[in-house]
Short mmCIF file of C-alpha atoms in Angstrom, two decimals:
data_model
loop_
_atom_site.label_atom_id
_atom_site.label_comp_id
_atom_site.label_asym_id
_atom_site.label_seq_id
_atom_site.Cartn_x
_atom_site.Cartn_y
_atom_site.Cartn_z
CA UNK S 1 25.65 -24.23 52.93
CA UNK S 2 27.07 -21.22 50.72
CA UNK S 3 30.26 -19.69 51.96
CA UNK S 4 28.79 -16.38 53.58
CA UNK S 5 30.53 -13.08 51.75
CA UNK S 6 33.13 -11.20 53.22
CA UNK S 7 32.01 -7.68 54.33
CA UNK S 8 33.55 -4.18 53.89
CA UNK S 9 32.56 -1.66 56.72
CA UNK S 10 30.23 0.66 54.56
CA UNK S 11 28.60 -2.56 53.02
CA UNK S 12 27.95 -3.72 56.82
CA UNK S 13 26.96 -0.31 57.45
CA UNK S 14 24.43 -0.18 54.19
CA UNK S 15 23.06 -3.74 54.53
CA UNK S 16 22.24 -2.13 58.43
CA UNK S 17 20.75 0.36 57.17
CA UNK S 18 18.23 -1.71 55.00
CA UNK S 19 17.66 -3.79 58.07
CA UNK S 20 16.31 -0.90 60.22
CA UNK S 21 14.23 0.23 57.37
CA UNK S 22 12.36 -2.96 56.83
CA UNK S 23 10.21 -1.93 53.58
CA UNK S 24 11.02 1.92 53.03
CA UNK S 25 14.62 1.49 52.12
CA UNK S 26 15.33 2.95 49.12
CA UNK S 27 18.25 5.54 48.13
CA UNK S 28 17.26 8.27 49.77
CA UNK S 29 15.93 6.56 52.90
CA UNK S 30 19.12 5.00 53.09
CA UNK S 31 21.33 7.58 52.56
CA UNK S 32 19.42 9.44 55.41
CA UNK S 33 19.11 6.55 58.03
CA UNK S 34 23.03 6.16 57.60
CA UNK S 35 23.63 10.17 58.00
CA UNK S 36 21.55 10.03 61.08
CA UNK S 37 23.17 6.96 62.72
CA UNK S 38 26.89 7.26 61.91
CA UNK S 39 26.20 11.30 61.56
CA UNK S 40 28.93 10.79 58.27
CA UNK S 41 26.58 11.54 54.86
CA UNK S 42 27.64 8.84 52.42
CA UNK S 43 28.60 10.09 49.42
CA UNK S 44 25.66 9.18 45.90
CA UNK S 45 28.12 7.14 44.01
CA UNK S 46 29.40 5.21 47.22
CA UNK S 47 26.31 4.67 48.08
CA UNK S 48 25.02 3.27 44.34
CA UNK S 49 27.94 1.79 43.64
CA UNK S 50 28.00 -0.43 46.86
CA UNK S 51 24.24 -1.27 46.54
CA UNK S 52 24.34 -2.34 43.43
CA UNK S 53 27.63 -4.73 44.82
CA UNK S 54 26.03 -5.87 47.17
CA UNK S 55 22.79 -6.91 44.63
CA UNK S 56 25.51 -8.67 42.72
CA UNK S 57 26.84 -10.73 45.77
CA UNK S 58 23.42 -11.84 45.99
CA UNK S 59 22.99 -9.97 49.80
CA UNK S 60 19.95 -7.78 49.19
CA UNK S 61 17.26 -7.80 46.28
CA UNK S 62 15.97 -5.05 44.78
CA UNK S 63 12.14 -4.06 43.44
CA UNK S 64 11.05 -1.05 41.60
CA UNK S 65 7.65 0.83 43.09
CA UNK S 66 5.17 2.60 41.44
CA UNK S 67 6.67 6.04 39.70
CA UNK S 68 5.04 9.01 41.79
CA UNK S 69 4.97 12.65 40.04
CA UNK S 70 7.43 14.06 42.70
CA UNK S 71 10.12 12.29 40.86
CA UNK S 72 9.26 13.58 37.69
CA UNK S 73 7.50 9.72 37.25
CA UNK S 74 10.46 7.47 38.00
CA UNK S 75 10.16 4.45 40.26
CA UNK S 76 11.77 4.11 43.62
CA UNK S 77 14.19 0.84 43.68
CA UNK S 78 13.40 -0.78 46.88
CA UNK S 79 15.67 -2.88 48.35
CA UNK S 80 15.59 -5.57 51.12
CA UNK S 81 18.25 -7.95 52.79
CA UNK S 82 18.20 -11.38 51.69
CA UNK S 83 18.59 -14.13 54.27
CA UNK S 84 22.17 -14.35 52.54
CA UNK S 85 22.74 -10.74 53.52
CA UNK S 86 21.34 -11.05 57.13
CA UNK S 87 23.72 -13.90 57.97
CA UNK S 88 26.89 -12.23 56.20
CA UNK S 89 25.75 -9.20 58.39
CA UNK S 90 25.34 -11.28 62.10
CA UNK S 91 28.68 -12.47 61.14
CA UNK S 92 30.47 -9.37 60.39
CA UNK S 93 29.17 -8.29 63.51
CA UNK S 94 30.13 -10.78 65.84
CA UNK S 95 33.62 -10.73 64.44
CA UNK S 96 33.97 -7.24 65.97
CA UNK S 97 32.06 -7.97 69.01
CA UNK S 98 34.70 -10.69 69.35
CA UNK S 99 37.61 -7.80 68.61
CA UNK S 100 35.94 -5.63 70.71
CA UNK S 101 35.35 -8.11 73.65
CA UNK S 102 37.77 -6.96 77.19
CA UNK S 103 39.09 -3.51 75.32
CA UNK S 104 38.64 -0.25 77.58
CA UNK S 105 37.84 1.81 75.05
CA UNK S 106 36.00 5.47 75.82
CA UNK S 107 32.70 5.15 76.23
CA UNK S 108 32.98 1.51 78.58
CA UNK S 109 34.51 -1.12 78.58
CA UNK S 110 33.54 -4.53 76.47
CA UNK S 111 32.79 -7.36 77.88
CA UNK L 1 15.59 18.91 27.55
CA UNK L 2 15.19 19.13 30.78
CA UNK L 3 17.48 18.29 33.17
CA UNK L 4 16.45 15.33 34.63
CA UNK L 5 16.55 13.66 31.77
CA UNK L 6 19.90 14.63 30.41
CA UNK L 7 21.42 13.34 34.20
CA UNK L 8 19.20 10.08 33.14
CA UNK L 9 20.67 10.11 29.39
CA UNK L 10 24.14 10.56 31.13
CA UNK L 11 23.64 7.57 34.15
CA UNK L 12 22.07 5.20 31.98
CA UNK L 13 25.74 5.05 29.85
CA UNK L 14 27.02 3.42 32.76
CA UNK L 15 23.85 1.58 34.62
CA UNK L 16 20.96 -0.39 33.49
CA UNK L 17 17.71 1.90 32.13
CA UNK L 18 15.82 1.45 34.95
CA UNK L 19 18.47 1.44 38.00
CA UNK L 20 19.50 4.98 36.56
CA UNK L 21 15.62 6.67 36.51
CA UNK L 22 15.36 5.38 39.83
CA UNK L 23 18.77 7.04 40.97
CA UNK L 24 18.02 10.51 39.32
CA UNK L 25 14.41 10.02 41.21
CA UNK L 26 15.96 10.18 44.19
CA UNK L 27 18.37 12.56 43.11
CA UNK L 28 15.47 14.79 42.48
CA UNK L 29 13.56 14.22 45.53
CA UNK L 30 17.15 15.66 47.58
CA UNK L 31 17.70 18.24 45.04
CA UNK L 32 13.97 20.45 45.80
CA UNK L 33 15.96 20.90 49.48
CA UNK L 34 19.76 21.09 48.43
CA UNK L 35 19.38 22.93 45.10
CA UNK L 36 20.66 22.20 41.29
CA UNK L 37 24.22 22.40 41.85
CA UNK L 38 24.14 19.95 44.31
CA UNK L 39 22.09 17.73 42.05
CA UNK L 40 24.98 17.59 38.93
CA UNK L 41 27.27 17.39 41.56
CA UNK L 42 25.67 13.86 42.86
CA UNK L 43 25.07 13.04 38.95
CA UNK L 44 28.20 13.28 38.11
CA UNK L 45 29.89 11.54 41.05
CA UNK L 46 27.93 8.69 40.60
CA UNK L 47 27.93 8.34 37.00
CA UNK L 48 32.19 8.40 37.82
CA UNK L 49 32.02 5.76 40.55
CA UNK L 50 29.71 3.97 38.37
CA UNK L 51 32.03 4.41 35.66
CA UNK L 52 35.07 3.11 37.93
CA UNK L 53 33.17 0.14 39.16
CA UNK L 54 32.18 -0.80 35.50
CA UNK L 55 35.79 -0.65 34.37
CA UNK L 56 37.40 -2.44 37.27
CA UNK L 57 34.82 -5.25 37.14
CA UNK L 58 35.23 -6.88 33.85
CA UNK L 59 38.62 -5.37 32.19
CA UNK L 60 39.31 -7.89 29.93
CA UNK L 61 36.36 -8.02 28.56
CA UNK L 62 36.31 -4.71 28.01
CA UNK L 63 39.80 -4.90 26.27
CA UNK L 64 38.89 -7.41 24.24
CA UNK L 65 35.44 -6.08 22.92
CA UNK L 66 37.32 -3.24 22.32
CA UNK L 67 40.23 -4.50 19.79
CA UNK L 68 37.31 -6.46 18.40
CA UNK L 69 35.49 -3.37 17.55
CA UNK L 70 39.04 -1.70 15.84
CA UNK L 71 39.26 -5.10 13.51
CA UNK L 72 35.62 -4.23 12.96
CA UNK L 73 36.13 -0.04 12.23
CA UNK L 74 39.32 -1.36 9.87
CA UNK L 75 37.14 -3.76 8.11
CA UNK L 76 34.41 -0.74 7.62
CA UNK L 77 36.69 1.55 7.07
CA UNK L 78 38.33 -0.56 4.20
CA UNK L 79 34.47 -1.32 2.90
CA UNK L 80 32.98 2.14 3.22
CA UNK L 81 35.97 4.06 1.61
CA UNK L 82 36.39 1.55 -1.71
CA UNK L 83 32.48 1.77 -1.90
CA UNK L 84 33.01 5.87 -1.33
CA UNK L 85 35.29 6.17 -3.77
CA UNK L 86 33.98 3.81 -6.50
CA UNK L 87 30.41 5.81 -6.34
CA UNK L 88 32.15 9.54 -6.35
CA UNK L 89 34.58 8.45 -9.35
CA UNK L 90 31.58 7.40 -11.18
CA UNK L 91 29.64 10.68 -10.01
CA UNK L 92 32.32 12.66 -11.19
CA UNK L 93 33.52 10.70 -14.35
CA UNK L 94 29.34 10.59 -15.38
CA UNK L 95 28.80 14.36 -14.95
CA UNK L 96 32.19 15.27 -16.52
CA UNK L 97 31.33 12.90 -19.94
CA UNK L 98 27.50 14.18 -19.58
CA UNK L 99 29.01 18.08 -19.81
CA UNK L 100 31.99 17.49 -22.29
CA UNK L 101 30.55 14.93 -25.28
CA UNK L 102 27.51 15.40 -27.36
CA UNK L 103 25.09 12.80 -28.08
CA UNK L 104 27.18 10.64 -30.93
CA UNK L 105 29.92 10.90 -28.84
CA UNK L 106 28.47 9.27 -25.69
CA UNK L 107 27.45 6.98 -28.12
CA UNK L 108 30.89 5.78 -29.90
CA UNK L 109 32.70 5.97 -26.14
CA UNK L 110 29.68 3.94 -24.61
CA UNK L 111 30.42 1.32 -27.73
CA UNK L 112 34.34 1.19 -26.93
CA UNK L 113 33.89 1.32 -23.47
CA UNK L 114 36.34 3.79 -23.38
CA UNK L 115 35.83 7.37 -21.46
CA UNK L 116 38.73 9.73 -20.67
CA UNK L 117 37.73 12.28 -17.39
CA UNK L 118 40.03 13.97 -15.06
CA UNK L 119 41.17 12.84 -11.98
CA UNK L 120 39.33 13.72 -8.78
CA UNK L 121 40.48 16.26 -6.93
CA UNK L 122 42.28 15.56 -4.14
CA UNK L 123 40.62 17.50 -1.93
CA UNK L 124 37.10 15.29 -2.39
CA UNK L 125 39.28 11.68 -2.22
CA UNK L 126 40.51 13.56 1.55
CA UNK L 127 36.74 14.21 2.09
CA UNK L 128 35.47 10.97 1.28
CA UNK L 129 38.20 9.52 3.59
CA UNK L 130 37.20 12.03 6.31
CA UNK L 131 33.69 11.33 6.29
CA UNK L 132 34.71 7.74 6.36
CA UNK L 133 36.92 7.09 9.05
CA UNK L 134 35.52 9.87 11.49
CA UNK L 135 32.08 10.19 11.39
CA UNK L 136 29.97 6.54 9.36
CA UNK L 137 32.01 4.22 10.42
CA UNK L 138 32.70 4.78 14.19
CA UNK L 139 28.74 5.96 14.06
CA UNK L 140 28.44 2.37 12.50
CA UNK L 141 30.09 0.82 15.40
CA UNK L 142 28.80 2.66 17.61
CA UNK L 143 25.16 1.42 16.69
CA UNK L 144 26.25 -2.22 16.08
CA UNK L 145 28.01 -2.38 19.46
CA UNK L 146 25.07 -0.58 21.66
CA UNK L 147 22.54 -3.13 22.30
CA UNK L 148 25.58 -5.55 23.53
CA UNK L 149 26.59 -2.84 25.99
CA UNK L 150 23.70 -1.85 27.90
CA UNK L 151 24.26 0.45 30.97
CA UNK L 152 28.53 0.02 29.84
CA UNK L 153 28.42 2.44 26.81
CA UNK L 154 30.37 4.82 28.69
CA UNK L 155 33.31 1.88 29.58
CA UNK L 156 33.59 0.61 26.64
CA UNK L 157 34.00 4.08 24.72
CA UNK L 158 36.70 5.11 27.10
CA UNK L 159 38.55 1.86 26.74
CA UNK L 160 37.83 2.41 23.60
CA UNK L 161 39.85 5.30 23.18
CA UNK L 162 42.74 3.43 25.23
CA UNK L 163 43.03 0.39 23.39
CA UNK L 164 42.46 1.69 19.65
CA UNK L 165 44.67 4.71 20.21
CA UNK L 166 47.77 2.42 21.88
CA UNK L 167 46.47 -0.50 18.54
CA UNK L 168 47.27 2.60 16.18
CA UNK L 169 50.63 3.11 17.98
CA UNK L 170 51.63 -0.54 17.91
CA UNK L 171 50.14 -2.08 14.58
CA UNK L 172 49.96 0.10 12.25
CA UNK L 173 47.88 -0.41 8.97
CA UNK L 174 48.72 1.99 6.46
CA UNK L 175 46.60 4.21 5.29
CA UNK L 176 43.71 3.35 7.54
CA UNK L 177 45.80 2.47 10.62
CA UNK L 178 46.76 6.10 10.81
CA UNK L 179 42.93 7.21 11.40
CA UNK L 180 42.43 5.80 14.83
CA UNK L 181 45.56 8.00 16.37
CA UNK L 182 45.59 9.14 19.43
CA UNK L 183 45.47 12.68 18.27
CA UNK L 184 42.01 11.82 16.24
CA UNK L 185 40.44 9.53 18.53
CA UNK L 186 38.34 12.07 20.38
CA UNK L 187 36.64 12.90 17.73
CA UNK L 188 36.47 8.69 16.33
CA UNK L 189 34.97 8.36 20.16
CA UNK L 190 32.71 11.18 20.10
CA UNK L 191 30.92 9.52 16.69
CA UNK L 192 31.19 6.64 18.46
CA UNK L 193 29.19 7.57 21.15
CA UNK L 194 26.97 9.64 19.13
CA UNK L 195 26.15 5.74 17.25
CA UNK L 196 25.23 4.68 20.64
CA UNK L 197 22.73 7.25 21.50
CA UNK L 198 20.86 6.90 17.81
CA UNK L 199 20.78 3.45 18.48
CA UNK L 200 19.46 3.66 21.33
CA UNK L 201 16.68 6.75 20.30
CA UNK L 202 15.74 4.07 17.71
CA UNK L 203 15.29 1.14 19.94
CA UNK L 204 13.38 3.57 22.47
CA UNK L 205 11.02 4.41 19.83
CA UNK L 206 10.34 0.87 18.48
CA UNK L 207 9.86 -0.39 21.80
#
């Protein structure tokens, strides 16, 4: 099997983001589903910038839709985690469950 | 134009065609609730991290397509301004011997192959080298290099203007060395990028 990627935090955070939106993430679903979750807007060209990285590591594909009028005819990229992405993602997160696991930290405490 | 597609124009320097109409889309679709100056805002901070991303990920390629393309704007230069030169010296020399000799005279000079005309002026050999070295042949390059630098126009004119201007500094050639200074290669960039966009109008159109 592939070596799975190493993840930065907003990538993790991003390829989450994709995750909850199943097949209406695209950059401005994304960008709002992240704002509403971590309550921190990402910034446009973080946001492009690391999509597009993350396309490149092979992680999460991306489709173009049909334009609509609203967008003065352009195409909304779609993206979607690839099973790639999912597993660099479970692993990410169990490394800070793992991190996090007997820490009193505010809010509980981890077991 | 309107302003969607200039932001386009400007994103697709540094990101494929269609990845940058998709990211002004949603641009657009924010913009009708946070207004226009949030919209060039987001433009232009993506078309910078874009920018940034493009330059970090591939640098020496980048460097080296760019002294490639000074060998190349030498080699044009050196081309274009013999070529120049050749066809105003025989513009001038023609019209001068067309205004000064009559009929038998052409005649008697055209059988000795012989013709006597002033030199050019110095301020039309400055011209010709002007129009040369700033404006065809970094439009030149600019359209030659375009279609190999899809979506990294914008890199590879500001490493561009890096790599020729410290080449121009380091290894001099004389007399066309000295165009691509630092001082003048705003305006050698500028053409350059003006190459790109023709190029690019062109292949838009034939497509």
């Amino acid at each position: 099997m592939a070596a799975t990627p190493a993840l930065g935090e907003f990538e993790q955070v991003v390829l989450l983001a994709i995750l909850r939106l199943g097949d209406d993430a695209y950059g401005v679903t994304i960008r709002r589903e992240i704002a509403t979750c971590t309550e921190r807007e990402p910034a446009p060209g973080a946001l492009y910038t690391t999509l597009d990285r993350l396309e490149e590591k092979g992680l999460v594909r991306s489709t173009h839709g049909d334009p609509t009028p609203a967008r003065g005819g352009r195409a909304k990229r779609y993206f979607m985690v690839t099973a790639s992405g999912v597993r660099a993602v479970a692993r990410a997160q169990r490394a800070y469950q793992r991190l996090l696991k007997g820490l009193v930290l505010p809010g509980g405490v981890y077991a | 134009m309107r302003r969607d597609r200039v932001a386009e124009a400007l994103l697709s320097l540094v990101a494929p065609a269609d990845h940058a109409a998709s990211t002004v889309g949603d641009l657009m679709e924010e913009a009708d609730a946070r207004g226009r100056l949030w919209f060039w805002q987001s433009v232009v901070r993506v078309a910078l991290s874009l920018l940034a991303r493009d330059l970090l990920a591939a640098p020496l390629a980048m460097v080296a397509a760019s002294a490639f393309t000074w060998f190349l704007y030498m080699g044009l230069c050196l081309v274009l301004g013999l070529g120049g030169y050749v066809v105003v010296t025989l513009i001038w020399g023609g019209a001068y011997i067309l205004a000064h000799h009559t009929g038998l005279e052409l005649l008697v000079d055209l059988l000795r192959l012989r013709f006597d005309w002033p030199p050019i002026p110095a301020w039309m050999t400055y011209a010709i080298q002007a129009v040369v070295l700033f404006a065809i042949a970094p439009l030149q390059i600019g359209r030659s290099s375009a279609p190999h630098f899809r979506g990294h126009e914008l890199s590879l004119v500001l490493v561009m203007l890096l790599i020729w201007s410290a080449m121009a500094v380091f290894a001099p050639i004389v007399g066309i060395g000295i165009a691509a200074t630092p001082r003048t290669m705003p305006v050698i960039a500028t053409f350059v990028l003006l190459g790109i966009l023709m190029e690019r109008r062109r292949a838009a159109s034939t497509s």
